[in-house]
Structures are given as C-alpha cells and as structure tokens.
Short mmCIF file of C-alpha atoms in Angstrom, two decimals:
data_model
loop_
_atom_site.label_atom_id
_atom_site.label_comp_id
_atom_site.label_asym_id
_atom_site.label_seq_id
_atom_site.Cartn_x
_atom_site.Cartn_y
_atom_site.Cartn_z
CA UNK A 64 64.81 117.42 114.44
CA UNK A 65 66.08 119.02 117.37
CA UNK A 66 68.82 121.18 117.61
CA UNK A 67 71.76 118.86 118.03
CA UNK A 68 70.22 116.78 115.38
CA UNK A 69 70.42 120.09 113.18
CA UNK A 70 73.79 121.36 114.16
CA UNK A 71 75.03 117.75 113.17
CA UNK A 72 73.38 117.81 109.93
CA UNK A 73 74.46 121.49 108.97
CA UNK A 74 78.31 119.81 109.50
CA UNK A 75 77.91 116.51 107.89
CA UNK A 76 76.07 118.69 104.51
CA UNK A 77 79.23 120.86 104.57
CA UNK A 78 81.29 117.99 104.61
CA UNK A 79 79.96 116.24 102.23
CA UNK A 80 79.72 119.19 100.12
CA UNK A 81 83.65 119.50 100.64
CA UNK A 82 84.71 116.48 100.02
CA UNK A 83 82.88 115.91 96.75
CA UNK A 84 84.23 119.25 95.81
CA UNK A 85 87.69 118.27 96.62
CA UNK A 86 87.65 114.65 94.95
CA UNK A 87 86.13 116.15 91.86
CA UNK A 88 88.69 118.74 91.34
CA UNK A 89 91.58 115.65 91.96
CA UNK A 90 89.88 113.46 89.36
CA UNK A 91 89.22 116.30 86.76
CA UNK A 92 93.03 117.72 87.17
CA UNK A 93 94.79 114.05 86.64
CA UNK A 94 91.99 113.59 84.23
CA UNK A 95 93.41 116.78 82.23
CA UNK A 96 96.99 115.73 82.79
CA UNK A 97 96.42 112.53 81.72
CA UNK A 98 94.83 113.42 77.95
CA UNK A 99 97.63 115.91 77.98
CA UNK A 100 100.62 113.85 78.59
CA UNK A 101 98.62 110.56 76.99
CA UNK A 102 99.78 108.88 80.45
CA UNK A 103 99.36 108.84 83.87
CA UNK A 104 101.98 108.44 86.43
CA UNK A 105 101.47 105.53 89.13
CA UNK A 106 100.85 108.42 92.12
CA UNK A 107 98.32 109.70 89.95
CA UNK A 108 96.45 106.16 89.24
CA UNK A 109 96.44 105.52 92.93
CA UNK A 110 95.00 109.09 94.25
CA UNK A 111 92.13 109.05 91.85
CA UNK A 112 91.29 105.50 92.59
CA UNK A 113 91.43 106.51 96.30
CA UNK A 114 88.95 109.48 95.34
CA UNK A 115 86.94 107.88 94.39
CA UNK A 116 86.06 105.78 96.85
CA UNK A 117 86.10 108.93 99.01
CA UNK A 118 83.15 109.72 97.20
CA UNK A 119 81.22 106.63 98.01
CA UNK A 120 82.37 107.64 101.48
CA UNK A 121 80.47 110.61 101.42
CA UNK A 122 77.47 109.39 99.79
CA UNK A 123 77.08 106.15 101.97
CA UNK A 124 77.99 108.79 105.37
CA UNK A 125 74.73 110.61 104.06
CA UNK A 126 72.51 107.85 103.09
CA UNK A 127 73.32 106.83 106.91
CA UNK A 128 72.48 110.22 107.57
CA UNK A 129 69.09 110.46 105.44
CA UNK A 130 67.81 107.28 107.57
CA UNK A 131 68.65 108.10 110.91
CA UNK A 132 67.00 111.42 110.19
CA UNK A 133 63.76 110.30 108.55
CA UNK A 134 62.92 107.27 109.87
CA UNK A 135 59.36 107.65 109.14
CA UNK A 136 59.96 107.79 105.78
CA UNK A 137 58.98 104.26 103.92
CA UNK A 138 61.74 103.94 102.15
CA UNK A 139 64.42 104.50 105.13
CA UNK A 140 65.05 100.58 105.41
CA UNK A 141 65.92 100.37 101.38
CA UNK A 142 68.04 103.55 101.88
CA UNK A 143 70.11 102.14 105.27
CA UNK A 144 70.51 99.31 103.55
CA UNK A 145 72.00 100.68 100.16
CA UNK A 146 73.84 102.65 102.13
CA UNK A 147 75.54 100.13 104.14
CA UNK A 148 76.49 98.31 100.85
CA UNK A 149 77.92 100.77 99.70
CA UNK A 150 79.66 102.12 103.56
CA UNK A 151 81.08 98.69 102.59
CA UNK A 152 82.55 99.05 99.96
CA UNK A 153 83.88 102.50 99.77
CA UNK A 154 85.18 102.21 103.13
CA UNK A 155 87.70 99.17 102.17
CA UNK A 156 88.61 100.61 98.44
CA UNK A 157 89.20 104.01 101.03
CA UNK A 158 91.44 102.46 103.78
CA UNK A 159 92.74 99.53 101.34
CA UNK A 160 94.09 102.87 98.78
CA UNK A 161 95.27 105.28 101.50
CA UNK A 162 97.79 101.93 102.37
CA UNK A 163 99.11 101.58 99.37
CA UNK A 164 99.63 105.26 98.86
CA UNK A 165 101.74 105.09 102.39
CA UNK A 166 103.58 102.11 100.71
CA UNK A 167 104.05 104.25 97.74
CA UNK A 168 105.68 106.61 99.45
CA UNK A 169 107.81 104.85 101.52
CA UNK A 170 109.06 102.30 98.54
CA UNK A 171 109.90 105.55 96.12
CA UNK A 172 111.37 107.71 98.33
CA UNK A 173 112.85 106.29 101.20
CA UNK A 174 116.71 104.86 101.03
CA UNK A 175 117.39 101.93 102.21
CA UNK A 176 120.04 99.72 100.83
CA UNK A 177 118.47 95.85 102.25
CA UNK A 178 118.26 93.76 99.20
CA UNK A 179 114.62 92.68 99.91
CA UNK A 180 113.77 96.52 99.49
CA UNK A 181 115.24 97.46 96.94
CA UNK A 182 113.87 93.97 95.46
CA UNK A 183 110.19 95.37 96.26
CA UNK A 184 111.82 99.41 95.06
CA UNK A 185 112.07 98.02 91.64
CA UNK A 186 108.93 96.16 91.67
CA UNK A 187 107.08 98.64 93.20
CA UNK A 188 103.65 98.31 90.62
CA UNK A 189 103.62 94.69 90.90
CA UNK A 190 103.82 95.11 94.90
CA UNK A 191 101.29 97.32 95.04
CA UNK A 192 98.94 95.37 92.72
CA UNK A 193 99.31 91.64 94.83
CA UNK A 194 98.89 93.50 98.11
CA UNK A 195 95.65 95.54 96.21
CA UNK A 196 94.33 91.91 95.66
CA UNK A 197 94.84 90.39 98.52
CA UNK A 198 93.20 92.72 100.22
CA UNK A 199 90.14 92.51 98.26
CA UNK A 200 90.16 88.90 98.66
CA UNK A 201 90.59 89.18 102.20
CA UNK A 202 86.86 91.53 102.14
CA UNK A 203 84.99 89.31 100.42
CA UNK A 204 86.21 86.36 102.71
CA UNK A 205 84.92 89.08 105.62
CA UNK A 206 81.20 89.53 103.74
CA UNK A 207 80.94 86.04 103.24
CA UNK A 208 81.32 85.40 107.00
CA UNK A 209 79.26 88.21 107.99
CA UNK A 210 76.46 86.64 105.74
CA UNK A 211 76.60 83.47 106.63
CA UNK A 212 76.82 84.28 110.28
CA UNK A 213 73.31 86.17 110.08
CA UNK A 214 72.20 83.46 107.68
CA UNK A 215 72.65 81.08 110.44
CA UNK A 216 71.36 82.65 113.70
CA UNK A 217 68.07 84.01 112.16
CA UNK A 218 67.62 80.64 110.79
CA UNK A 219 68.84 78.68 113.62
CA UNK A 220 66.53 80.68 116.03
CA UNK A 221 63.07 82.16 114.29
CA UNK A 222 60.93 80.94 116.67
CA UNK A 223 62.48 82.23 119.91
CA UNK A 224 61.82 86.12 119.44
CA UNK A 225 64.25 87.01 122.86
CA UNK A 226 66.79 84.58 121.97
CA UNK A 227 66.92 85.73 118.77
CA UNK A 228 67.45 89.55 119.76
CA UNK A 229 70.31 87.50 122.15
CA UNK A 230 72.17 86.19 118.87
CA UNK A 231 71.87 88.79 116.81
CA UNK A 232 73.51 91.12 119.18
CA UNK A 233 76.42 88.72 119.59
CA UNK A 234 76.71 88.31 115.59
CA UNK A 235 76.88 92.38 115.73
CA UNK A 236 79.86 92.39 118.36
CA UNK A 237 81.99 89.27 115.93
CA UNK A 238 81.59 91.00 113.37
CA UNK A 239 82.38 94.23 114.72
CA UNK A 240 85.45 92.80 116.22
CA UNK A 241 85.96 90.72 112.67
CA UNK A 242 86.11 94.36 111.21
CA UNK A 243 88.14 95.63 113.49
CA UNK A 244 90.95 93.16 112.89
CA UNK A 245 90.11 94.49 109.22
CA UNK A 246 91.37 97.32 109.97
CA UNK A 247 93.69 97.49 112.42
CA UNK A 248 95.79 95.83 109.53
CA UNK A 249 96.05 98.92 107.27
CA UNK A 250 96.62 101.09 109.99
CA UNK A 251 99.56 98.92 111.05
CA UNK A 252 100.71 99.02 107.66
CA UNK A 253 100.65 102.84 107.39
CA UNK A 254 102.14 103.96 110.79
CA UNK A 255 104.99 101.29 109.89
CA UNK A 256 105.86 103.17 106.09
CA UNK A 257 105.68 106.27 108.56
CA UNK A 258 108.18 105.13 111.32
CA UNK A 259 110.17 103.65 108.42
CA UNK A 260 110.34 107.30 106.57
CA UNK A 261 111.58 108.79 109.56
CA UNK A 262 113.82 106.58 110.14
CA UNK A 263 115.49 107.14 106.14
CA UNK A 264 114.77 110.96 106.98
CA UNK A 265 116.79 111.15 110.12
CA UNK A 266 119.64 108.30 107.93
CA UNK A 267 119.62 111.37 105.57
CA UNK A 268 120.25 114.08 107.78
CA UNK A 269 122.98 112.40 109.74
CA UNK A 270 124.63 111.61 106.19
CA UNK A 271 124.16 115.27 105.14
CA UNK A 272 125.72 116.50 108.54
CA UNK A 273 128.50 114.32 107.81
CA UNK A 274 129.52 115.56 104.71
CA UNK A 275 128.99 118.79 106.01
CA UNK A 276 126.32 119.54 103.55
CA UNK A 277 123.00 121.56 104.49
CA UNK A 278 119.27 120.35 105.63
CA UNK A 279 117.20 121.53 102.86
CA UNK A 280 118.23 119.63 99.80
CA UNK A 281 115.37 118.25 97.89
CA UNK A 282 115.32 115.05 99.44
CA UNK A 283 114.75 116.18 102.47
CA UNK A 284 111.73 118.48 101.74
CA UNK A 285 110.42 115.25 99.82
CA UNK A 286 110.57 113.15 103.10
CA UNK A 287 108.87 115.93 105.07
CA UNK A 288 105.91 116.16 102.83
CA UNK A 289 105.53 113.01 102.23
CA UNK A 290 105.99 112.43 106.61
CA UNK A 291 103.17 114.97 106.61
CA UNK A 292 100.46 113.79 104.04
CA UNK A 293 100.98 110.22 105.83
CA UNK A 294 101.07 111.24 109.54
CA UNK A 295 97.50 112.97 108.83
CA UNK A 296 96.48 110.20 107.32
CA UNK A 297 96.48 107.93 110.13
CA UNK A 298 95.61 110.47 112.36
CA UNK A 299 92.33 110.91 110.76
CA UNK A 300 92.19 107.46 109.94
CA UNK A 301 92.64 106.69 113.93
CA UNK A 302 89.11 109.23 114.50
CA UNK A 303 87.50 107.92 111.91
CA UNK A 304 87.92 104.30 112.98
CA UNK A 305 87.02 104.97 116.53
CA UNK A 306 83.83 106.69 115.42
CA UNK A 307 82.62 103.93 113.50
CA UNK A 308 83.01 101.22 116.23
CA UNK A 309 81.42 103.69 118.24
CA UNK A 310 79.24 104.62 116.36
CA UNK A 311 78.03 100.74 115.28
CA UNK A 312 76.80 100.65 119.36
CA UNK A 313 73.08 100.00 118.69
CA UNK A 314 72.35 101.73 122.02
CA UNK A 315 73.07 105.15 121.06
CA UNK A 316 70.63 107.86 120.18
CA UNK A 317 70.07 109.78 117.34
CA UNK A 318 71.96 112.86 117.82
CA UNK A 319 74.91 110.90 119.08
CA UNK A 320 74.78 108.87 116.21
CA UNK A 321 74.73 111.85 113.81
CA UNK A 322 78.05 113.83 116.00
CA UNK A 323 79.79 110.75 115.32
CA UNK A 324 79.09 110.71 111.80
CA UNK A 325 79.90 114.44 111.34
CA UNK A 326 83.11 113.71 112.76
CA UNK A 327 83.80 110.25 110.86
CA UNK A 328 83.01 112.20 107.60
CA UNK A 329 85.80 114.85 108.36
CA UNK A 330 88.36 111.69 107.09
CA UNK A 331 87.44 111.57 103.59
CA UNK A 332 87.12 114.92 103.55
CA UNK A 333 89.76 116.79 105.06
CA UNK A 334 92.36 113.45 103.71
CA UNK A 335 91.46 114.75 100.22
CA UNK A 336 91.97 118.72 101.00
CA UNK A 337 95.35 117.65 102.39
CA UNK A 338 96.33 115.53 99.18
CA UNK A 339 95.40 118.64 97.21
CA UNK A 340 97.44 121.17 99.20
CA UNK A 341 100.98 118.49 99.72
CA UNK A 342 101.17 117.81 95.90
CA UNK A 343 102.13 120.53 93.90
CA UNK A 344 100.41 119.83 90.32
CA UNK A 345 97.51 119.95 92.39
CA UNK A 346 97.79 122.94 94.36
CA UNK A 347 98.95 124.73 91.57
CA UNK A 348 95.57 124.02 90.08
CA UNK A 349 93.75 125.11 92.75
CA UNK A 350 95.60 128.18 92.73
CA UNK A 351 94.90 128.97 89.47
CA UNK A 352 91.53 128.28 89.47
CA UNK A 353 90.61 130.69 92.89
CA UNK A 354 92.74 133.05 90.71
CA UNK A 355 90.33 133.06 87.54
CA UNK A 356 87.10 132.87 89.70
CA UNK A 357 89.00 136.03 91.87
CA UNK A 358 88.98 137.71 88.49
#
C-alpha cells in the first residue's frame, strides 16, 4: 500500500473500532435495563435495532475495505461480494431506523394540537411499525429490480464483449439513481421532523414569553436535545450519502476509494457516540464505567 492507502486504512480501523465499541456498549446497557425493569421502553427498542445495523455498517465498510486493499487475494471477489450484501442491508435497516427515531421524536415530544397528529401521537407504535414495513417492502421491490436489470443485460448481450461493458455501465448509473431516490426519501423525512421540532420549539417559547414564564423549563431542554441528536443526524447522513454515490464511480482509484470510505464510516460511528452522549441513561453509563476503569 502506499501511504494514502495507509493513512486511510489507519482511519477506517479506528472507526470501525469505535463504532463497534460504541454500539456494543448501547446494546449491553438497554440489554441490562431491560432484564432489570423486565421491559423495554419503545426509544430503547428502536436505538438497539438501529445499532445494530450500525454494526453491519462497519463490518460491510471493512469487507469493502479488505477487497479494495488485497485484490490479489483469491478470495477478494467472495469477500466484495458478501460485503455488498450485507452494505445492503445494513445500510437500509441504518437509514430506514435513524427515520423512525426522527419520527419518534417529533411524534412524542413535539405539541401540536391538528387532529391528524395527535391521531398518529396516540398511535405512535403502530405508525412507526407500517412505515418500518413499508419501507422494507419498498427494498426488496429495489433488489428485485436491480437483479433483474443485470439479469437482463448480461443475458441480453453475452456475445458483444464492448456492448456489454456499454450496458452494464448504464445498469450501474439506474440503479445508482434508483438508490438515490431510496434515499433521498428518509432524508426528506428526517429534515421535515426537524423543521417541524423547531417550529413546536419556537410555538413553546413564544407561549412561555407570553405567560411571562422563563426559557429553561424541561420542555424546552427536551426539544433542544432532541433538535441536536436529529440535526447531526442528517448532517452526517448528508456526508455519508454523498460519499457513497461518489464513491460507487467505477473510475476512481484506490486511495480515493478508501478516503471516501474513511469518511462514509464516520456516520455510523460518530451517529452512535452522539446517541450515547444526548441520552442520559446512557451517558450515565459511560460515566460510570470510565470511572471504575479510572480506578
């Protein structure tokens, strides 16, 4: 490797050491909770879900890592290809469960008095479970159309070596734009719970200042936390995207390909420190665990 190639994979192995750390320590702290209170709340179900996909994340960003790296290794086709099942995968579970966290959010704490909210406010599990299916019906629809679109070109066209290169570089831009549409949707979806929690936050404050009552009751720190777990969020979400269009560009080198990635991987990574740190059972945790090991 040279030395870009080695600076990239010195990031991308601290990342991924990070992040696994990080989504461990969620899952084994609601784990805990959860034998200890013999229940789990809803917030809980939904972060360690979305950890876990995290992790797949990770694994797939390094399996993408291990083949780009050693690509005279035999086995580097197998491993790209496992590792793009399971990019797949992880990547819509990740996106599709950092969503419906935002909607979370925005359905429990924000205050809106439309009946159609407060409709979907005391539904809220059911919501969350028909959009959690829908979306996973609407990625299986998008593999069977990837598959079938390969299926057919290489079929269509096995004879004709150029024209085949031809196709399959046009299947790789529809599908890339197929994903993109993906996930624009999620990010839509997000940044609209986030303009629709500032909106409630500044409703607050004006009714506060009205009343002649201060800024810092507890529903206003509650809005501001929860404003800035989600505006992270899609901020990293928004790098992580562009990387991986960019990234999916078959004309670009190795150590391009591997900056991208580092940066890509800082999304499931940092997402996960930032969940820690903006709920408090969790950071509490954490606190008390640096404490013992201090000791």
């Amino acid at each position: 490797m040279n030395l870009l190639e080695w600076i990239a994979t010195i990031i991308i192995m601290t990342e991924f050491l990070l992040g696994n750390c990080a989504n461990i320590f969620i899952i084994l702290v609601n784990a805990i909770d959860c034998v200890k209170r013999r229940k789990i709340s809803s917030a809980d179900r939904i972060i360690t879900a979305l950890v876990i996909s995290r992790i797949g994340l990770l694994w797939a960003m390094s399996m993408n890592w291990h083949s780009t790296v050693f690509t005279e290794n035999t086995s580097h086709v197998q491993i790209r290809a496992l590792g793009r099942i399971t990019w797949a995968v992880s990547n819509h579970f990740s996106n599709c469960l950092g969503t419906i966290l935002s909607m979370f959010y925005l359905l429990k704490i924000a205050n809106f008095y439309n009946p159609l909210f407060l409709h979907l406010k005391r539904k809220i599990e059911n919501v969350l479970l028909v959009i959690f299916l829908g979306t996973f019906l609407l990625f299986v629809l998008y593999l069977g159309v990837v598959n079938i679109n390969k299926i057919a070109w290489v079929n269509g066209y096995e004879g004709n070596g150029t024209l085949k290169n031809i196709l399959k570089d046009i299947t790789s831009l529809s599908n890339m734009y197929l994903f993109s549409l993906i996930n624009i949707i999620p990010f839509c979806v997000s940044l609209t719970c986030v303009l629709l929690l500032v909106y409630s936050l500044g409703k607050h404050l004006r009714n506060m200042k009205f009343h002649g009552k201060g800024c810092q009751d507890p529903s206003t720190m509650v809005h501001i936390k929860a404003l800035q777990t989600l505006v992270s969020f899609l901020l990293l979400y928004a790098t992580y995207f562009l990387c991986v269009i960019i990234s999916g560009w078959n004309s670009l080198n190795a150590p391009v390909f591997l900056f991208f990635v580092a940066i890509s991987a800082v999304y499931p990574t940092g997402h996960s420190i930032i969940l820690i740190w903006g709920n408090q059972k969790l950071k509490q945790a954490l606190l008390l665990y640096l404490k013992q090991v201090r000791c």
